[in-house]
Amino acid sequence: MTVSATTAARFVRVVPAAPFTHLVRLTDDTGLFEHARHATVRREHGYCTDDNARGLVVTSREPDPSAEVLRLAEHYLAFLTHAQDSDGAFHNRLDFHRTWTDHPGFGDWWGRALWGLGTAAGRSPVRWIRQEALLAFTRGASCRSADPRAMAFAALGAAELLRADPGNETAAKLLADTTIAIGTPDPDPHWPWPQEKLTYANAALAEALIAAGDLLDDPPALAAGLRMLTWLLTIQLSDGHLSVLPSAGWQRGGPRLRHDQQPIEVAALADACATAAAVTGDHIWPAGVRQSIAWFLGDNDVGQAMWDPATGGGYDGLTLHGPNLNQGAESTLSLISTLQHRTLGEGRGPRARLGHRTAPRGATSTAPTPGP
């Protein structure tokens, strides 16, 4: 895998820092709104747990968060704790009038909620945020989802917590169970994937196995995750730039479409490549991060930037004719999370992510302390 000349040229310049301006615009004291028309929030569409969980991930990952970013984290944490029921399940949809429109469950939103809570518990510089996130994570992590993708999202949160607290048995058990839920890659070199269809945020499954292999000392899981990620990155390269799978996905043996590419695919690849780089030190993974960042900056199938520097918002999708100019929560969060890897993308070394299992800034021990 090599970086295209276009991508390499782009990285002569400084990659922009992750922008939180549009995230602030999309957030009120309840939480993060889901949709926007261009840069204007669409309040009538309400909020969802999925996006507030992603918001907690990116705000908790900031190495030196501003007071404004910390306030965002507080809002997203409050949203998730409100969404959780006493059994550990989560609501997903809250309308503008603050009424839940669904029943608690264990779909993708459950997994993403645990991803956000585990990241906050392991990485937030604020002690009370770590404590509250740990309580909610522990309650949710006692449950399991029948969906391998939901389990993969939850496992990413478990991995973040284990890096801060290697003795956390709840997180370790969830991570171990996820390797079983994801399954074993197919031996076919042309389709080394555990499922018959690639859908969305596919790299999260590979990243969960890589994290489990590293943190649980499970070489088969690590090898499986790296094999899956290598293939996934390879099939989504076109002339050296990323051309990610579209929203329709790709069925084994079926046609491969290229329209309606979603930023979430690029963000998942960037995260997985950053994790693989930290675990293995292999140079191909920083290249994957560079290609992911470059996709947002315009090194993609149509050669157009996938974000608006004036607003800080990420565009909702890449069509055959250019970007969908709406700047919703998922696309903006995907932009932010990808740019959070900019030090690795610029060749300045991996961001502190794996292999440094020290306490978060301000903590007195490696284990987040529960309780008031």
Tab-separated table of C-alpha atoms in Angstrom:
chain	number	residue	atom	x	y	z
A	1	MET	CA	0.000	0.000	0.000
A	2	THR	CA	1.421	3.359	-0.997
A	3	VAL	CA	0.257	6.921	-0.635
A	4	SER	CA	-0.601	8.616	-3.943
A	5	ALA	CA	1.426	11.590	-5.151
A	6	THR	CA	-1.624	13.772	-4.609
A	7	THR	CA	-1.952	12.621	-1.010
A	8	ALA	CA	1.754	13.075	-0.342
A	9	ALA	CA	1.622	16.605	-1.738
A	10	ARG	CA	-1.300	17.483	0.474
A	11	PHE	CA	0.639	16.443	3.560
A	12	VAL	CA	3.407	18.910	2.848
A	13	ARG	CA	0.927	21.346	4.338
A	14	VAL	CA	-0.232	21.237	7.932
A	15	VAL	CA	-3.352	19.155	8.483
A	16	PRO	CA	-6.066	21.234	10.193
A	17	ALA	CA	-6.812	20.584	13.835
A	18	ALA	CA	-10.075	18.829	14.626
A	19	PRO	CA	-12.740	21.583	14.554
A	20	PHE	CA	-15.443	21.626	17.246
A	21	THR	CA	-17.226	24.802	16.091
A	22	HIS	CA	-20.024	23.037	14.219
A	23	LEU	CA	-20.454	20.492	16.994
A	24	VAL	CA	-21.122	23.403	19.358
A	25	ARG	CA	-23.656	24.737	16.835
A	26	LEU	CA	-25.479	21.387	16.784
A	27	THR	CA	-25.595	20.981	20.578
A	28	ASP	CA	-28.005	22.416	23.136
A	29	ASP	CA	-28.370	21.711	26.866
A	30	THR	CA	-30.138	18.407	26.093
A	31	GLY	CA	-27.587	16.982	23.699
A	32	LEU	CA	-26.462	16.762	20.093
A	33	PHE	CA	-29.037	17.201	17.315
A	34	GLU	CA	-28.879	14.586	14.577
A	35	HIS	CA	-29.435	16.528	11.335
A	36	ALA	CA	-28.685	19.844	9.668
A	37	ARG	CA	-29.704	21.567	6.435
A	38	HIS	CA	-26.344	22.826	5.243
A	39	ALA	CA	-24.995	24.253	8.528
A	40	THR	CA	-28.388	25.000	10.114
A	41	VAL	CA	-29.564	22.560	12.754
A	42	ARG	CA	-32.872	20.771	12.089
A	43	ARG	CA	-34.433	20.651	15.519
A	44	GLU	CA	-37.552	18.871	14.279
A	45	HIS	CA	-35.507	15.697	13.777
A	46	GLY	CA	-34.470	15.555	17.408
A	47	TYR	CA	-31.560	13.709	18.990
A	48	CYS	CA	-30.209	10.158	18.990
A	49	THR	CA	-28.029	8.157	21.348
A	50	ASP	CA	-25.780	7.082	18.457
A	51	ASP	CA	-24.552	10.624	17.833
A	52	ASN	CA	-24.308	11.685	21.467
A	53	ALA	CA	-22.188	8.586	22.084
A	54	ARG	CA	-19.900	9.489	19.183
A	55	GLY	CA	-19.749	12.993	20.603
A	56	LEU	CA	-18.572	11.662	23.950
A	57	VAL	CA	-15.888	9.616	22.168
A	58	VAL	CA	-14.336	12.580	20.349
A	59	THR	CA	-14.592	15.022	23.254
A	60	SER	CA	-12.990	12.459	25.590
A	61	ARG	CA	-10.169	11.780	23.121
A	62	GLU	CA	-9.055	15.404	22.915
A	63	PRO	CA	-5.592	15.520	24.556
A	64	ASP	CA	-6.004	19.040	25.928
A	65	PRO	CA	-9.726	19.911	25.758
A	66	SER	CA	-10.915	23.481	26.055
A	67	ALA	CA	-13.617	24.447	28.546
A	68	GLU	CA	-16.077	24.464	25.642
A	69	VAL	CA	-15.185	20.897	24.631
A	70	LEU	CA	-15.499	19.752	28.251
A	71	ARG	CA	-18.995	21.275	28.388
A	72	LEU	CA	-19.912	19.290	25.288
A	73	ALA	CA	-18.685	16.119	26.993
A	74	GLU	CA	-20.850	16.894	30.015
A	75	HIS	CA	-23.943	17.290	27.816
A	76	TYR	CA	-23.272	14.039	25.953
A	77	LEU	CA	-22.613	12.106	29.153
A	78	ALA	CA	-25.854	13.418	30.678
A	79	PHE	CA	-27.747	12.395	27.531
A	80	LEU	CA	-26.386	8.837	27.666
A	81	THR	CA	-27.110	8.366	31.367
A	82	HIS	CA	-30.659	9.621	30.758
A	83	ALA	CA	-31.043	7.197	27.835
A	84	GLN	CA	-29.997	4.162	29.901
A	85	ASP	CA	-32.539	2.087	31.797
A	86	SER	CA	-31.980	0.140	35.008
A	87	ASP	CA	-31.157	-3.058	33.074
A	88	GLY	CA	-28.369	-1.470	31.023
A	89	ALA	CA	-30.296	-1.041	27.758
A	90	PHE	CA	-30.545	2.334	26.004
A	91	HIS	CA	-33.195	4.357	24.232
A	92	ASN	CA	-32.000	5.744	20.910
A	93	ARG	CA	-34.488	8.398	19.739
A	94	LEU	CA	-35.454	11.533	21.655
A	95	ASP	CA	-37.700	14.085	19.972
A	96	PHE	CA	-37.339	17.846	20.276
A	97	HIS	CA	-39.893	17.888	23.108
A	98	ARG	CA	-37.660	15.551	25.141
A	99	THR	CA	-39.866	12.492	24.790
A	100	TRP	CA	-38.379	9.108	23.961
A	101	THR	CA	-39.982	7.666	20.827
A	102	ASP	CA	-38.634	4.126	21.191
A	103	HIS	CA	-38.118	1.397	23.767
A	104	PRO	CA	-34.713	0.642	25.327
A	105	GLY	CA	-32.730	-1.963	23.429
A	106	PHE	CA	-29.352	-3.411	22.514
A	107	GLY	CA	-28.830	-2.304	18.917
A	108	ASP	CA	-25.933	-0.312	17.532
A	109	TRP	CA	-26.801	2.577	19.838
A	110	TRP	CA	-26.170	0.372	22.889
A	111	GLY	CA	-22.734	-0.488	21.524
A	112	ARG	CA	-21.911	3.106	20.682
A	113	ALA	CA	-23.107	4.265	24.095
A	114	LEU	CA	-20.639	1.875	25.730
A	115	TRP	CA	-17.949	3.066	23.342
A	116	GLY	CA	-18.530	6.638	24.479
A	117	LEU	CA	-18.808	5.749	28.156
A	118	GLY	CA	-15.721	3.533	28.110
A	119	THR	CA	-13.720	6.234	26.363
A	120	ALA	CA	-14.834	8.845	28.890
A	121	ALA	CA	-14.126	6.513	31.819
A	122	GLY	CA	-10.652	5.784	30.518
A	123	ARG	CA	-9.570	9.112	29.075
A	124	SER	CA	-11.480	12.111	30.396
A	125	PRO	CA	-9.293	14.545	32.360
A	126	VAL	CA	-12.263	15.282	34.655
A	127	ARG	CA	-12.565	12.916	37.614
A	128	TRP	CA	-16.335	13.121	38.049
A	129	ILE	CA	-16.888	12.446	34.348
A	130	ARG	CA	-14.714	9.344	34.600
A	131	GLN	CA	-16.655	8.186	37.643
A	132	GLU	CA	-20.117	8.678	36.165
A	133	ALA	CA	-19.100	7.168	32.840
A	134	LEU	CA	-17.677	4.123	34.618
A	135	LEU	CA	-20.921	3.536	36.534
A	136	ALA	CA	-23.019	3.689	33.364
A	137	PHE	CA	-20.510	1.601	31.378
A	138	THR	CA	-20.465	-1.117	34.025
A	139	ARG	CA	-24.256	-1.360	34.024
A	140	GLY	CA	-24.437	-1.547	30.229
A	141	ALA	CA	-21.485	-3.891	29.854
A	142	SER	CA	-23.250	-6.563	31.887
A	143	CYS	CA	-25.532	-7.011	28.853
A	144	ARG	CA	-24.878	-8.461	25.407
A	145	SER	CA	-26.214	-7.740	21.937
A	146	ALA	CA	-27.006	-10.320	19.274
A	147	ASP	CA	-25.525	-7.987	16.643
A	148	PRO	CA	-21.752	-8.425	16.037
A	149	ARG	CA	-21.412	-4.783	14.980
A	150	ALA	CA	-23.036	-3.512	18.169
A	151	MET	CA	-20.672	-5.757	20.118
A	152	ALA	CA	-17.710	-4.337	18.183
A	153	PHE	CA	-18.678	-0.771	19.084
A	154	ALA	CA	-19.061	-1.758	22.730
A	155	ALA	CA	-15.697	-3.518	22.617
A	156	LEU	CA	-13.976	-0.313	21.515
A	157	GLY	CA	-15.213	1.316	24.711
A	158	ALA	CA	-14.108	-1.699	26.734
A	159	ALA	CA	-10.659	-1.437	25.167
A	160	GLU	CA	-10.358	2.237	26.099
A	161	LEU	CA	-11.214	1.402	29.697
A	162	LEU	CA	-8.788	-1.527	29.808
A	163	ARG	CA	-5.952	0.712	28.672
A	164	ALA	CA	-6.547	2.877	31.732
A	165	ASP	CA	-7.468	0.032	34.084
A	166	PRO	CA	-5.999	-3.310	32.908
A	167	GLY	CA	-7.657	-5.110	35.823
A	168	ASN	CA	-11.239	-4.204	34.860
A	169	GLU	CA	-12.838	-7.638	34.544
A	170	THR	CA	-16.139	-6.361	33.164
A	171	ALA	CA	-14.399	-4.678	30.235
A	172	ALA	CA	-12.134	-7.681	29.631
A	173	LYS	CA	-15.082	-10.093	29.542
A	174	LEU	CA	-16.978	-7.882	27.098
A	175	LEU	CA	-13.931	-7.662	24.848
A	176	ALA	CA	-13.442	-11.447	24.947
A	177	ASP	CA	-17.101	-12.125	24.170
A	178	THR	CA	-16.885	-9.747	21.218
A	179	THR	CA	-14.221	-11.864	19.527
A	180	ILE	CA	-16.697	-14.751	19.602
A	181	ALA	CA	-19.572	-12.585	18.374
A	182	ILE	CA	-17.577	-11.266	15.395
A	183	GLY	CA	-16.460	-14.732	14.381
A	184	THR	CA	-13.569	-16.099	12.375
A	185	PRO	CA	-12.562	-14.596	9.019
A	186	ASP	CA	-13.315	-16.678	5.947
A	187	PRO	CA	-10.197	-18.492	4.662
A	188	ASP	CA	-10.979	-17.267	1.127
A	189	PRO	CA	-8.312	-14.610	0.358
A	190	HIS	CA	-10.803	-12.816	-1.888
A	191	TRP	CA	-13.323	-12.457	0.973
A	192	PRO	CA	-11.581	-12.777	4.370
A	193	TRP	CA	-14.572	-11.472	6.281
A	194	PRO	CA	-16.748	-13.246	8.868
A	195	GLN	CA	-20.023	-12.093	7.264
A	196	GLU	CA	-21.418	-12.346	3.741
A	197	LYS	CA	-21.942	-8.594	3.405
A	198	LEU	CA	-19.944	-5.489	4.187
A	199	THR	CA	-22.312	-2.831	5.475
A	200	TYR	CA	-21.156	0.259	7.404
A	201	ALA	CA	-18.330	1.198	9.793
A	202	ASN	CA	-16.816	-2.121	8.751
A	203	ALA	CA	-13.349	-1.369	10.072
A	204	ALA	CA	-14.737	-1.249	13.616
A	205	LEU	CA	-15.003	-5.060	13.588
A	206	ALA	CA	-11.364	-5.423	12.596
A	207	GLU	CA	-10.306	-2.824	15.173
A	208	ALA	CA	-12.192	-4.647	17.941
A	209	LEU	CA	-10.293	-7.864	17.150
A	210	ILE	CA	-6.957	-6.024	17.007
A	211	ALA	CA	-7.659	-4.410	20.378
A	212	ALA	CA	-8.706	-7.750	21.887
A	213	GLY	CA	-5.604	-9.443	20.541
A	214	ASP	CA	-3.395	-6.760	22.055
A	215	LEU	CA	-5.095	-6.254	25.413
A	216	LEU	CA	-6.089	-9.878	26.109
A	217	ASP	CA	-2.890	-11.423	24.739
A	218	ASP	CA	-4.873	-13.284	22.081
A	219	PRO	CA	-2.617	-13.749	19.012
A	220	PRO	CA	-5.324	-15.410	16.847
A	221	ALA	CA	-7.677	-12.458	17.397
A	222	LEU	CA	-4.894	-10.005	16.567
A	223	ALA	CA	-3.965	-11.889	13.401
A	224	ALA	CA	-7.602	-12.087	12.320
A	225	GLY	CA	-8.167	-8.371	12.872
A	226	LEU	CA	-5.035	-7.376	10.984
A	227	ARG	CA	-5.915	-9.677	8.093
A	228	MET	CA	-9.399	-8.213	7.878
A	229	LEU	CA	-8.162	-4.634	8.067
A	230	THR	CA	-5.447	-5.208	5.448
A	231	TRP	CA	-8.030	-6.529	3.004
A	232	LEU	CA	-10.551	-3.821	3.839
A	233	LEU	CA	-8.034	-1.064	3.225
A	234	THR	CA	-6.768	-2.682	0.032
A	235	ILE	CA	-10.194	-3.040	-1.598
A	236	GLN	CA	-11.062	0.575	-0.796
A	237	LEU	CA	-8.052	2.096	-2.547
A	238	SER	CA	-8.331	3.475	-6.076
A	239	ASP	CA	-5.244	4.986	-7.712
A	240	GLY	CA	-3.773	5.583	-4.271
A	241	HIS	CA	-6.758	7.386	-2.746
A	242	LEU	CA	-9.635	6.057	-0.695
A	243	SER	CA	-12.832	5.080	-2.470
A	244	VAL	CA	-14.858	3.663	0.401
A	245	LEU	CA	-17.852	1.383	0.192
A	246	PRO	CA	-21.154	3.245	-0.301
A	247	SER	CA	-24.134	3.302	2.019
A	248	ALA	CA	-25.589	0.283	0.174
A	249	GLY	CA	-22.625	-1.833	1.263
A	250	TRP	CA	-21.268	-4.759	-0.738
A	251	GLN	CA	-22.720	-8.260	-0.895
A	252	ARG	CA	-20.286	-11.100	-1.492
A	253	GLY	CA	-20.430	-11.990	-5.174
A	254	GLY	CA	-22.469	-8.887	-5.994
A	255	PRO	CA	-21.597	-5.672	-7.845
A	256	ARG	CA	-19.383	-3.083	-6.155
A	257	LEU	CA	-20.969	0.382	-6.224
A	258	ARG	CA	-19.052	3.622	-5.649
A	259	HIS	CA	-21.671	6.332	-5.116
A	260	ASP	CA	-22.983	7.715	-1.820
A	261	GLN	CA	-19.793	7.178	0.168
A	262	GLN	CA	-20.261	7.980	3.842
A	263	PRO	CA	-17.754	9.763	6.103
A	264	ILE	CA	-18.336	7.181	8.838
A	265	GLU	CA	-16.523	4.591	6.688
A	266	VAL	CA	-13.452	6.811	6.470
A	267	ALA	CA	-13.503	7.571	10.198
A	268	ALA	CA	-13.731	3.869	11.060
A	269	LEU	CA	-10.748	3.150	8.813
A	270	ALA	CA	-8.711	5.958	10.378
A	271	ASP	CA	-9.425	4.681	13.899
A	272	ALA	CA	-8.614	1.083	12.994
A	273	CYS	CA	-5.394	2.023	11.194
A	274	ALA	CA	-4.297	4.168	14.147
A	275	THR	CA	-4.893	1.247	16.507
A	276	ALA	CA	-3.035	-1.151	14.203
A	277	ALA	CA	-0.126	1.315	13.961
A	278	ALA	CA	0.147	1.546	17.741
A	279	VAL	CA	-0.019	-2.224	18.183
A	280	THR	CA	2.283	-3.323	15.358
A	281	GLY	CA	4.437	-0.324	14.438
A	282	ASP	CA	3.974	-1.298	10.787
A	283	HIS	CA	4.357	1.640	8.387
A	284	ILE	CA	1.356	0.698	6.245
A	285	TRP	CA	-1.069	1.805	8.949
A	286	PRO	CA	0.034	5.462	9.186
A	287	ALA	CA	-0.364	5.468	5.392
A	288	GLY	CA	-3.982	4.417	5.880
A	289	VAL	CA	-4.492	7.264	8.332
A	290	ARG	CA	-3.006	9.725	5.833
A	291	GLN	CA	-5.334	8.486	3.109
A	292	SER	CA	-8.317	8.807	5.445
A	293	ILE	CA	-7.477	12.400	6.327
A	294	ALA	CA	-6.776	13.185	2.676
A	295	TRP	CA	-10.236	11.880	1.694
A	296	PHE	CA	-11.787	14.707	3.729
A	297	LEU	CA	-9.336	17.221	2.273
A	298	GLY	CA	-10.277	16.321	-1.308
A	299	ASP	CA	-8.199	13.299	-2.317
A	300	ASN	CA	-11.250	11.219	-3.214
A	301	ASP	CA	-13.133	10.029	-6.298
A	302	VAL	CA	-14.364	13.499	-7.295
A	303	GLY	CA	-11.478	15.575	-5.983
A	304	GLN	CA	-13.586	17.758	-3.685
A	305	ALA	CA	-13.199	18.545	0.000
A	306	MET	CA	-15.661	16.813	2.311
A	307	TRP	CA	-15.877	19.562	4.908
A	308	ASP	CA	-16.533	23.280	5.157
A	309	PRO	CA	-13.657	25.151	6.857
A	310	ALA	CA	-15.943	28.151	7.386
A	311	THR	CA	-18.362	26.211	9.605
A	312	GLY	CA	-16.240	23.288	10.795
A	313	GLY	CA	-18.910	20.884	9.554
A	314	GLY	CA	-18.389	17.637	7.665
A	315	TYR	CA	-20.458	16.991	4.539
A	316	ASP	CA	-23.005	14.184	4.787
A	317	GLY	CA	-21.908	12.068	1.828
A	318	LEU	CA	-19.923	11.884	-1.400
A	319	THR	CA	-22.018	11.351	-4.529
A	320	LEU	CA	-20.878	10.864	-8.122
A	321	HIS	CA	-21.369	14.587	-8.665
A	322	GLY	CA	-19.809	15.923	-5.486
A	323	PRO	CA	-20.545	16.272	-1.780
A	324	ASN	CA	-23.956	16.385	-0.141
A	325	LEU	CA	-23.576	19.805	1.473
A	326	ASN	CA	-25.702	19.063	4.550
A	327	GLN	CA	-23.557	19.008	7.686
A	328	GLY	CA	-25.170	16.617	10.151
A	329	ALA	CA	-23.814	15.204	13.382
A	330	GLU	CA	-22.495	11.870	12.090
A	331	SER	CA	-20.482	13.410	9.257
A	332	THR	CA	-19.096	16.183	11.455
A	333	LEU	CA	-18.101	13.698	14.152
A	334	SER	CA	-16.446	11.541	11.479
A	335	LEU	CA	-14.410	14.548	10.351
A	336	ILE	CA	-13.373	15.366	13.911
A	337	SER	CA	-12.416	11.819	14.840
A	338	THR	CA	-10.340	11.417	11.677
A	339	LEU	CA	-8.488	14.712	12.172
A	340	GLN	CA	-7.743	13.707	15.768
A	341	HIS	CA	-5.171	11.354	14.209
A	342	ARG	CA	-3.408	14.195	12.425
A	343	THR	CA	-0.094	13.781	14.259
A	344	LEU	CA	0.100	10.214	12.968
A	345	GLY	CA	-1.107	11.351	9.550
A	346	GLU	CA	1.600	13.995	9.374
A	347	GLY	CA	4.264	11.432	10.208
A	348	ARG	CA	4.975	12.786	13.697
A	349	GLY	CA	4.455	9.444	15.393
A	350	PRO	CA	1.416	7.625	16.744
A	351	ARG	CA	-0.917	9.490	19.027
A	352	ALA	CA	-0.953	8.123	22.578
A	353	ARG	CA	-3.610	5.471	22.200
A	354	LEU	CA	-2.369	1.953	22.854
A	355	GLY	CA	0.471	0.509	24.809
A	356	HIS	CA	0.523	3.416	27.292
A	357	ARG	CA	-1.797	2.165	29.992
A	358	THR	CA	-1.334	5.056	32.364
A	359	ALA	CA	-3.906	6.983	34.313
A	360	PRO	CA	-5.778	9.826	32.595
A	361	ARG	CA	-4.512	13.326	33.330
A	362	GLY	CA	-5.576	14.266	36.829
A	363	ALA	CA	-6.173	10.703	38.029
A	364	THR	CA	-4.451	9.276	41.074
A	365	SER	CA	-4.459	5.667	39.908
A	366	THR	CA	-4.962	3.644	36.734
A	367	ALA	CA	-8.471	2.620	37.786
A	368	PRO	CA	-11.303	5.164	37.512
A	369	THR	CA	-12.831	5.387	40.993
A	370	PRO	CA	-16.611	4.765	41.219
A	371	GLY	CA	-18.813	6.496	43.692
A	372	PRO	CA	-19.876	10.057	44.484
